Coordinates of N, CA, C and O in Angstrom, one line a residue:
X1 N 92.7 75.3 114.0 CA 94.2 75.3 113.7 C 93.5 77.0 113.3 O 95.5 77.8 113.1
X2 N 93.0 77.2 112.3 CA 92.8 78.1 112.3 C 93.3 79.7 112.9 O 93.8 80.6 112.3
X3 N 93.0 79.3 114.3 CA 92.7 80.6 115.1 C 94.3 80.7 115.2 O 94.8 81.8 115.1
X4 N 95.0 79.5 115.5 CA 96.4 79.6 115.9 C 97.3 80.3 114.7 O 97.6 80.7 115.4
X5 N 96.8 79.9 113.4 CA 97.5 80.8 112.0 C 97.0 81.9 112.4 O 98.3 82.9 111.8
X6 N 96.1 82.5 112.7 CA 95.3 83.6 112.4 C 96.2 84.6 113.7 O 97.0 86.1 113.4
X7 N 96.2 84.3 115.0 CA 96.9 85.0 115.5 C 98.4 84.9 115.4 O 99.2 86.1 115.9
X8 N 98.8 83.9 114.8 CA 100.7 84.0 114.8 C 100.9 84.7 113.4 O 101.9 85.7 113.4
X9 N 100.0 84.8 112.8 CA 100.0 85.4 111.6 C 99.9 87.4 111.7 O 100.8 88.1 111.2
X10 N 98.9 88.1 113.2 CA 99.0 89.2 113.5 C 99.8 89.2 114.1 O 100.4 90.5 113.8
X11 N 100.9 88.5 115.0 CA 102.2 88.5 115.7 C 103.0 89.1 114.6 O 104.0 89.6 114.5
X12 N 103.3 88.1 113.2 CA 104.8 88.8 112.5 C 104.2 90.1 111.9 O 105.0 90.1 111.4
X13 N 102.9 90.1 111.6 CA 102.8 91.2 110.9 C 102.8 92.1 111.7 O 102.8 93.8 110.9
X14 N 102.0 92.3 112.5 CA 101.7 93.3 113.4 C 102.5 93.7 114.7 O 102.2 94.9 115.7
X15 N 102.7 92.6 115.4 CA 103.7 92.5 116.8 C 104.7 92.0 116.0 O 105.3 91.9 117.9
X16 N 105.7 93.3 115.2 CA 107.1 92.7 115.3 C 108.0 93.5 116.5 O 108.8 93.1 117.3
X17 N 107.5 94.7 116.4 CA 108.1 95.9 117.6 C 107.8 95.1 119.1 O 108.1 95.6 119.8
X18 N 106.5 94.1 119.3 CA 106.6 93.9 120.2 C 107.5 92.7 120.5 O 107.8 91.7 121.7
X19 N 107.8 92.1 119.8 CA 109.6 91.0 120.0 C 110.4 91.1 120.7 O 110.6 90.1 121.4
X20 N 110.7 92.3 120.9 CA 111.8 92.1 121.8 C 111.4 91.9 123.1 O 111.7 91.3 124.5
X21 N 109.7 92.4 123.3 CA 109.8 91.8 125.4 C 109.4 90.2 125.3 O 109.5 89.9 126.3
X22 N 109.3 89.8 124.3 CA 108.7 88.1 124.5 C 110.3 87.5 124.0 O 110.1 85.8 124.4
X23 N 110.7 87.4 122.8 CA 111.8 87.0 122.8 C 113.1 85.9 123.1 O 113.3 85.2 122.8
X24 N 113.1 86.8 124.8 CA 114.4 85.9 125.8 C 113.2 84.9 126.1 O 114.5 83.6 126.9
X25 N 112.4 85.0 125.9 CA 111.5 83.5 126.8 C 110.7 82.6 125.6 O 110.4 81.4 126.2
X26 N 110.5 83.1 124.3 CA 109.8 82.3 123.1 C 110.6 82.6 122.2 O 111.2 83.8 121.6
X27 N 109.9 81.6 120.9 CA 110.8 81.4 119.9 C 109.5 81.1 119.1 O 108.6 80.3 119.3
X28 N 109.9 80.8 117.7 CA 108.5 80.2 116.9 C 107.6 81.0 117.1 O 106.9 82.1 117.2
X29 N 106.5 79.9 117.0 CA 105.0 80.1 116.7 C 104.9 80.5 117.7 O 104.2 81.2 118.3
X30 N 105.2 80.4 119.2 CA 104.4 81.0 120.5 C 105.0 82.0 120.5 O 104.3 83.0 120.6
X31 N 106.4 82.5 120.0 CA 106.7 84.3 120.1 C 105.5 85.1 119.1 O 105.0 86.0 119.3
X32 N 105.4 84.0 118.2 CA 104.2 85.0 116.8 C 102.9 85.1 118.1 O 102.3 86.1 117.8
X33 N 102.7 84.4 119.0 CA 101.4 83.8 119.0 C 101.6 85.2 120.4 O 100.6 86.4 120.7
X34 N 102.4 85.4 121.0 CA 102.5 86.2 122.3 C 102.2 87.9 121.4 O 102.4 88.4 121.7
X35 N 103.3 87.8 120.3 CA 103.0 88.8 119.6 C 101.8 89.1 119.4 O 101.5 89.9 119.4
X36 N 101.1 88.7 118.7 CA 99.7 88.9 118.4 C 98.4 88.8 118.9 O 98.2 89.5 118.4
X37 N 99.1 88.2 120.5 CA 98.2 88.5 121.4 C 98.3 90.1 122.2 O 97.4 90.9 122.1
X38 N 99.5 90.6 122.2 CA 100.1 91.7 122.7 C 99.7 92.7 121.4 O 99.4 93.3 122.3
X39 N 99.7 92.4 120.3 CA 99.0 93.7 119.2 C 98.0 93.8 119.3 O 97.3 94.6 119.1
X40 N 97.0 92.5 119.0 CA 95.8 92.9 119.6 C 95.4 93.4 120.7 O 94.8 94.9 120.6
X41 N 96.0 93.1 122.3 CA 96.0 94.2 122.9 C 95.7 95.1 123.2 O 94.9 96.4 123.6
X42 N 96.8 96.0 122.8 CA 97.4 97.0 122.1 C 96.3 97.9 121.5 O 96.1 99.3 122.0
X43 N 95.7 97.1 120.7 CA 95.0 97.7 119.5 C 93.9 97.9 119.7 O 92.6 99.3 120.4
X44 N 93.1 97.1 120.3 CA 91.9 97.1 121.3 C 91.8 98.3 122.2 O 91.0 98.9 122.4
X45 N 93.0 98.1 123.4 CA 93.1 99.3 123.9 C 92.8 100.7 123.6 O 92.0 101.5 124.3
X46 N 93.2 100.8 122.3 CA 93.1 102.4 121.9 C 92.4 102.8 121.2 O 91.2 103.4 121.5
X47 N 91.5 101.4 120.6 CA 90.4 101.7 119.9 C 89.2 102.0 121.2 O 88.5 102.6 121.0
X48 N 89.4 101.1 122.0 CA 88.7 101.2 123.6 C 88.7 102.9 123.8 O 87.2 103.0 124.5
X49 N 89.7 103.4 124.0 CA 89.6 104.2 125.0 C 88.8 105.2 123.5 O 88.3 106.9 124.3
X50 N 89.6 105.2 122.0 CA 88.0 106.4 121.7 C 86.7 106.0 121.5 O 85.9 107.1 121.5
X51 N 86.2 104.8 121.8 CA 84.8 104.6 121.7 C 84.5 105.4 123.3 O 83.3 105.7 123.0
X52 N 85.5 105.4 124.4 CA 84.9 105.3 125.7 C 85.0 107.2 125.8 O 83.8 107.8 125.8
X53 N 85.8 107.5 124.8 CA 85.7 109.0 124.2 C 84.3 109.2 124.0 O 83.9 110.7 123.6
X54 N 84.4 108.9 122.8 CA 83.1 109.0 121.9 C 81.9 108.9 122.0 O 81.0 110.0 122.5
X55 N 81.6 107.8 122.5 CA 80.3 107.8 123.8 C 80.2 108.7 124.7 O 79.0 109.1 124.7
X56 N 80.8 109.2 125.3 CA 80.9 110.2 126.5 C 80.4 111.7 126.1 O 80.2 112.4 126.2
X57 N 81.2 111.8 124.5 CA 80.5 113.3 124.0 C 78.4 113.2 123.6 O 78.8 114.4 123.2
X58 N 78.4 111.9 123.4 CA 76.8 111.8 122.8 C 76.2 112.3 124.2 O 75.8 111.5 125.1
X59 N 75.4 113.7 124.0 CA 74.6 114.0 125.1 C 73.0 113.0 125.6 O 72.8 112.4 124.4
X60 N 73.0 112.8 126.7 CA 72.0 112.1 127.2 C 72.8 110.8 127.2 O 71.8 109.7 127.5
X61 N 73.5 109.8 127.0 CA 74.2 108.6 127.4 C 75.0 108.6 128.0 O 75.4 109.0 128.6
X62 N 74.5 107.4 128.6 CA 75.2 107.2 130.1 C 75.8 105.4 129.5 O 75.1 104.9 129.3
X63 N 77.2 105.2 129.6 CA 78.4 104.3 130.0 C 77.7 103.7 131.0 O 78.1 104.0 132.3
X64 N 76.9 102.6 131.1 CA 77.4 101.2 132.2 C 78.8 100.9 132.7 O 78.9 100.2 132.0
X65 N 79.2 100.4 133.3 CA 80.7 100.3 134.0 C 81.6 101.4 134.3 O 81.3 102.4 134.3
X66 N 82.9 100.9 133.8 CA 84.3 101.4 134.6 C 84.9 102.5 133.3 O 85.0 102.4 131.6
X67 N 84.7 103.9 133.5 CA 84.9 105.4 132.2 C 86.2 105.4 132.7 O 86.5 106.4 131.8
X68 N 86.4 105.3 133.4 CA 88.2 106.0 133.7 C 89.2 105.4 132.7 O 89.2 104.2 133.3
X69 N 89.8 106.3 131.6 CA 90.4 105.7 131.1 C 91.5 104.8 131.2 O 92.2 104.2 130.9
X70 N 92.6 106.2 132.9 CA 93.2 104.8 133.4 C 93.2 103.8 134.1 O 94.2 102.8 134.4
X71 N 91.8 102.9 133.9 CA 91.4 101.7 134.4 C 90.8 100.9 133.2 O 89.9 99.8 133.2
X72 N 90.9 100.8 132.0 CA 90.8 100.3 130.6 C 91.1 98.8 130.8 O 90.4 98.6 130.2
X73 N 92.5 98.7 131.3 CA 92.7 97.4 131.5 C 92.2 96.8 132.1 O 92.3 95.0 132.7
X74 N 91.3 97.2 133.4 CA 89.9 96.5 134.2 C 88.9 95.7 133.4 O 88.1 95.5 134.4
X75 N 89.0 96.2 132.7 CA 87.7 96.2 131.5 C 87.3 95.5 130.8 O 88.5 95.3 129.9
X76 N 86.8 94.6 130.4 CA 86.3 94.3 128.8 C 85.7 95.0 127.9 O 85.9 95.8 128.0
X77 N 86.3 94.6 126.5 CA 86.0 95.3 125.7 C 84.7 95.7 125.0 O 84.7 95.2 123.6
X78 N 83.6 95.7 126.1 CA 82.2 95.4 125.5 C 82.0 96.3 126.6 O 82.3 97.0 127.8
X79 N 81.2 97.7 125.9 CA 80.0 98.9 126.3 C 79.1 98.7 126.2 O 77.9 98.6 125.1
X80 N 78.4 98.9 127.6 CA 77.0 98.9 128.0 C 76.4 100.7 127.9 O 77.3 101.1 128.8
X81 N 75.5 100.8 127.4 CA 74.9 102.2 127.9 C 73.9 102.2 127.6 O 72.5 101.3 127.1
X82 N 73.0 102.9 128.0 CA 71.2 103.7 127.3 C 71.2 105.3 127.2 O 72.0 105.7 126.9
X83 N 70.2 105.7 126.7 CA 70.6 107.1 126.0 C 68.4 107.3 126.5 O 68.0 106.9 126.1
X84 N 69.4 108.4 127.0 CA 68.0 109.0 127.5 C 66.7 109.7 126.5 O 66.9 109.9 125.6
X85 N 65.9 108.9 127.0 CA 64.1 108.8 125.9 C 64.5 108.2 125.5 O 63.5 108.3 124.4
X86 N 64.8 106.5 125.0 CA 64.9 105.8 124.0 C 65.1 104.5 124.6 O 65.6 104.3 125.8
X87 N 64.2 103.7 124.2 CA 64.2 102.2 125.0 C 65.2 101.5 124.0 O 65.9 101.8 122.5
X88 N 65.9 100.6 124.2 CA 67.4 100.2 124.1 C 67.4 99.1 122.8 O 68.2 99.7 121.7
X89 N 66.2 98.7 122.5 CA 66.2 97.9 121.2 C 65.5 99.1 120.2 O 65.7 99.0 119.1
X90 N 65.0 100.5 120.4 CA 65.1 101.2 119.6 C 66.0 102.0 119.2 O 66.4 102.2 118.0
X91 N 67.1 102.1 120.0 CA 68.3 102.7 119.7 C 68.9 101.4 118.7 O 69.8 101.9 117.7
X92 N 68.6 100.3 119.1 CA 69.3 98.6 118.4 C 69.2 99.1 116.6 O 69.4 99.1 115.7
X93 N 67.7 99.0 116.2 CA 66.8 99.3 115.7 C 67.5 100.6 114.7 O 67.7 100.3 113.2
X94 N 67.3 101.7 115.4 CA 68.1 103.1 114.7 C 69.5 102.7 114.4 O 69.9 103.3 112.8
X95 N 70.4 102.1 114.6 CA 71.5 101.6 114.3 C 72.0 101.0 113.2 O 72.7 101.2 112.3
X96 N 71.4 99.4 113.6 CA 71.5 98.9 112.3 C 70.7 99.5 110.6 O 71.1 99.1 110.4
X97 N 69.9 100.5 111.2 CA 69.7 101.2 109.7 C 70.5 102.2 109.5 O 70.6 102.6 108.5
X98 N 71.3 102.5 110.0 CA 73.0 102.9 109.8 C 73.7 102.0 109.6 O 75.0 102.1 109.3
X99 N 73.4 100.8 109.6 CA 74.2 99.8 109.1 C 75.5 99.2 110.1 O 76.6 99.1 110.2
X100 N 75.5 99.5 111.1 CA 75.6 99.3 112.6 C 75.3 98.5 113.2 O 74.1 98.3 114.0
X101 N 75.9 97.0 113.3 CA 75.2 96.2 114.7 C 75.5 96.1 116.2 O 76.9 95.9 116.4
X102 N 74.7 96.4 117.3 CA 74.5 96.2 118.3 C 73.9 94.8 118.7 O 72.5 94.6 117.9
X103 N 73.8 95.0 120.3 CA 72.5 93.9 121.0 C 71.9 94.7 122.1 O 72.5 96.4 122.5
X104 N 71.0 94.4 122.1 CA 70.1 95.4 123.5 C 69.1 93.9 124.2 O 69.8 93.7 123.9
X105 N 69.1 94.6 125.5 CA 68.3 93.6 126.5 C 69.3 93.1 127.6 O 69.6 94.6 128.3
X106 N 69.2 92.1 128.2 CA 69.6 92.0 129.6 C 70.9 91.3 130.2 O 71.6 91.0 130.5
X107 N 71.3 90.0 128.8 CA 71.9 89.4 128.6 C 72.4 88.8 129.5 O 74.1 88.6 129.7
X108 N 71.5 88.1 129.6 CA 71.5 86.8 130.9 C 72.2 87.8 132.6 O 72.3 87.0 133.1
X109 N 72.3 88.9 133.0 CA 72.5 89.6 133.7 C 71.2 90.6 134.5 O 71.6 91.7 134.4
X110 N 70.4 89.7 134.4 CA 68.8 90.3 134.9 C 68.6 90.8 135.9 O 68.8 92.1 136.7
X111 N 69.7 90.4 137.4 CA 69.5 90.8 138.4 C 70.1 91.8 138.9 O 69.6 93.1 139.6
X112 N 71.3 91.9 138.0 CA 72.3 93.3 137.5 C 71.4 94.6 137.2 O 71.3 95.5 137.8
X113 N 70.6 93.7 136.3 CA 70.0 95.1 135.7 C 69.1 95.7 136.6 O 68.2 96.6 136.3
X114 N 67.6 94.7 137.1 CA 67.1 94.9 138.0 C 67.8 95.6 138.9 O 66.9 96.6 139.5
X115 N 69.1 95.5 139.6 CA 69.5 96.6 140.9 C 70.0 97.6 140.3 O 68.9 99.1 141.1
X116 N 69.7 97.9 138.8 CA 70.1 99.2 138.3 C 68.7 99.7 137.8 O 68.9 101.2 137.9
X117 N 67.6 99.2 138.2 CA 66.4 99.4 137.8 C 66.2 100.1 136.5 O 65.7 100.8 135.4
X118 N 67.1 98.3 135.4 CA 67.2 99.3 134.3 C 66.4 98.4 133.3 O 65.9 98.1 132.4
X119 N 65.9 97.0 134.1 CA 65.3 95.7 133.7 C 63.8 96.4 133.1 O 63.2 95.8 132.0
X120 N 62.9 97.1 133.7 CA 61.9 97.4 133.1 C 62.3 98.7 132.0 O 61.1 98.7 131.3
X121 N 63.1 99.6 131.9 CA 63.3 100.0 130.8 C 63.8 99.3 129.7 O 63.7 100.1 128.2
X122 N 63.6 97.9 129.7 CA 64.1 97.5 128.5 C 65.3 96.9 128.3 O 65.8 96.5 127.0
X123 N 66.4 97.3 129.2 CA 67.7 96.9 129.8 C 68.6 97.8 128.9 O 68.4 98.9 129.2
X124 N 70.0 97.1 128.3 CA 70.6 98.6 127.9 C 71.4 98.0 126.5 O 70.5 97.1 126.1
X125 N 72.2 98.9 125.6 CA 72.7 98.4 124.5 C 73.9 98.4 124.0 O 74.1 98.7 125.4
X126 N 74.3 96.9 123.6 CA 76.1 96.8 123.9 C 76.7 97.1 122.7 O 76.1 96.6 121.6
X127 N 78.0 97.3 122.7 CA 78.4 98.1 121.4 C 80.1 97.2 122.1 O 80.5 97.0 123.1
X128 N 80.6 95.7 121.0 CA 81.7 95.1 121.2 C 82.6 95.1 120.3 O 82.7 94.2 119.6
X129 N 83.8 96.8 120.3 CA 84.9 96.1 119.2 C 85.3 95.6 119.4 O 85.7 95.0 120.1
X130 N 86.7 95.5 118.6 CA 87.5 94.1 118.5 C 88.5 94.7 117.7 O 88.4 95.6 116.6
X131 N 89.7 93.9 117.1 CA 90.7 94.1 116.4 C 90.6 94.6 115.0 O 91.2 95.3 114.4
X132 N 89.3 94.3 114.8 CA 89.2 94.8 113.3 C 88.5 95.3 112.9 O 88.2 95.7 111.6
X133 N 88.0 96.7 114.5 CA 87.2 97.5 113.8 C 88.2 98.4 113.6 O 89.0 98.3 114.1
X134 N 87.8 99.9 113.2 CA 88.8 100.8 112.7 C 87.9 102.3 113.7 O 86.8 102.2 114.6
X135 N 88.8 102.7 114.2 CA 88.3 104.2 114.4 C 87.3 104.9 113.5 O 86.4 105.8 114.1
X136 N 87.6 104.8 112.3 CA 86.2 104.8 111.1 C 85.0 104.7 111.6 O 84.2 105.6 111.6
X137 N 85.0 103.7 112.0 CA 83.6 102.7 112.1 C 83.1 103.3 113.9 O 82.3 103.4 114.2
X138 N 84.1 103.5 114.5 CA 83.7 104.6 116.2 C 83.2 105.5 115.7 O 82.3 105.8 116.7
X139 N 83.7 106.6 114.8 CA 83.1 107.7 114.5 C 81.7 107.6 113.9 O 81.4 108.1 114.1
X140 N 81.4 106.6 112.8 CA 80.2 106.4 112.6 C 79.2 106.0 113.4 O 78.1 106.2 113.4
X141 N 79.8 105.5 114.3 CA 79.1 104.8 115.6 C 78.1 105.9 116.4 O 77.4 106.5 116.7
X142 N 79.4 107.1 116.5 CA 79.1 108.2 117.6 C 78.1 109.7 116.9 O 77.5 110.0 117.2
X143 N 78.7 109.0 115.3 CA 77.7 110.4 114.7 C 76.2 109.3 114.7 O 75.7 110.6 114.5
X144 N 76.1 108.3 114.7 CA 74.8 107.6 114.7 C 74.2 108.2 115.8 O 72.5 108.4 115.6
X145 N 74.8 107.7 116.8 CA 74.2 108.2 117.8 C 73.4 109.8 118.5 O 72.9 110.1 118.6
X146 N 74.5 110.3 117.5 CA 74.2 112.0 118.0 C 72.6 112.1 116.7 O 72.1 113.3 117.3
X147 N 73.0 111.7 115.7 CA 71.8 111.6 114.8 C 70.6 111.6 116.1 O 69.1 111.6 115.8
X148 N 70.7 110.2 115.9 CA 69.7 109.0 116.9 C 69.2 109.9 118.0 O 67.6 110.9 118.5
X149 N 69.6 110.6 118.8 CA 69.8 111.9 120.0 C 68.8 112.6 119.3 O 67.8 113.4 120.3
X150 N 68.9 113.5 118.5 CA 68.6 114.6 117.6 C 66.7 114.1 117.2 O 66.2 115.1 116.8
X151 N 66.5 113.0 116.6 CA 65.6 112.4 115.8 C 64.2 113.2 117.0 O 64.7 112.6 118.2

């Protein structure tokens, strides 16, 4: 119930301008939920574009997956990357020291990472921004990655 209430709150708080898109088909809580999901989708698309741009500016960083901004709607909001000359676990540990939490490894995609030749290198690093993250946090991540790269 808490998740439904939260999404409805997001919809009425941040999705009011999206009501016109849905009010002919939905009302009440259903309208608020549609607005909430649409507001989250729009925000996450924006923040993911900022993350894609930021990660793309880090020398030696390779993003795995769709990197075309026009195709952002075709990917999940989780970004996998590797940093030239760095083991993914070391990247995750260095980011942790900066107060940034990411994951490293193969994420049960062993066959994919083996095929890409990444498993023997320790896998990849993953970061997954969502609607409660900010552009400031994206900037902090990019700055930390640039700091790591210079170390």
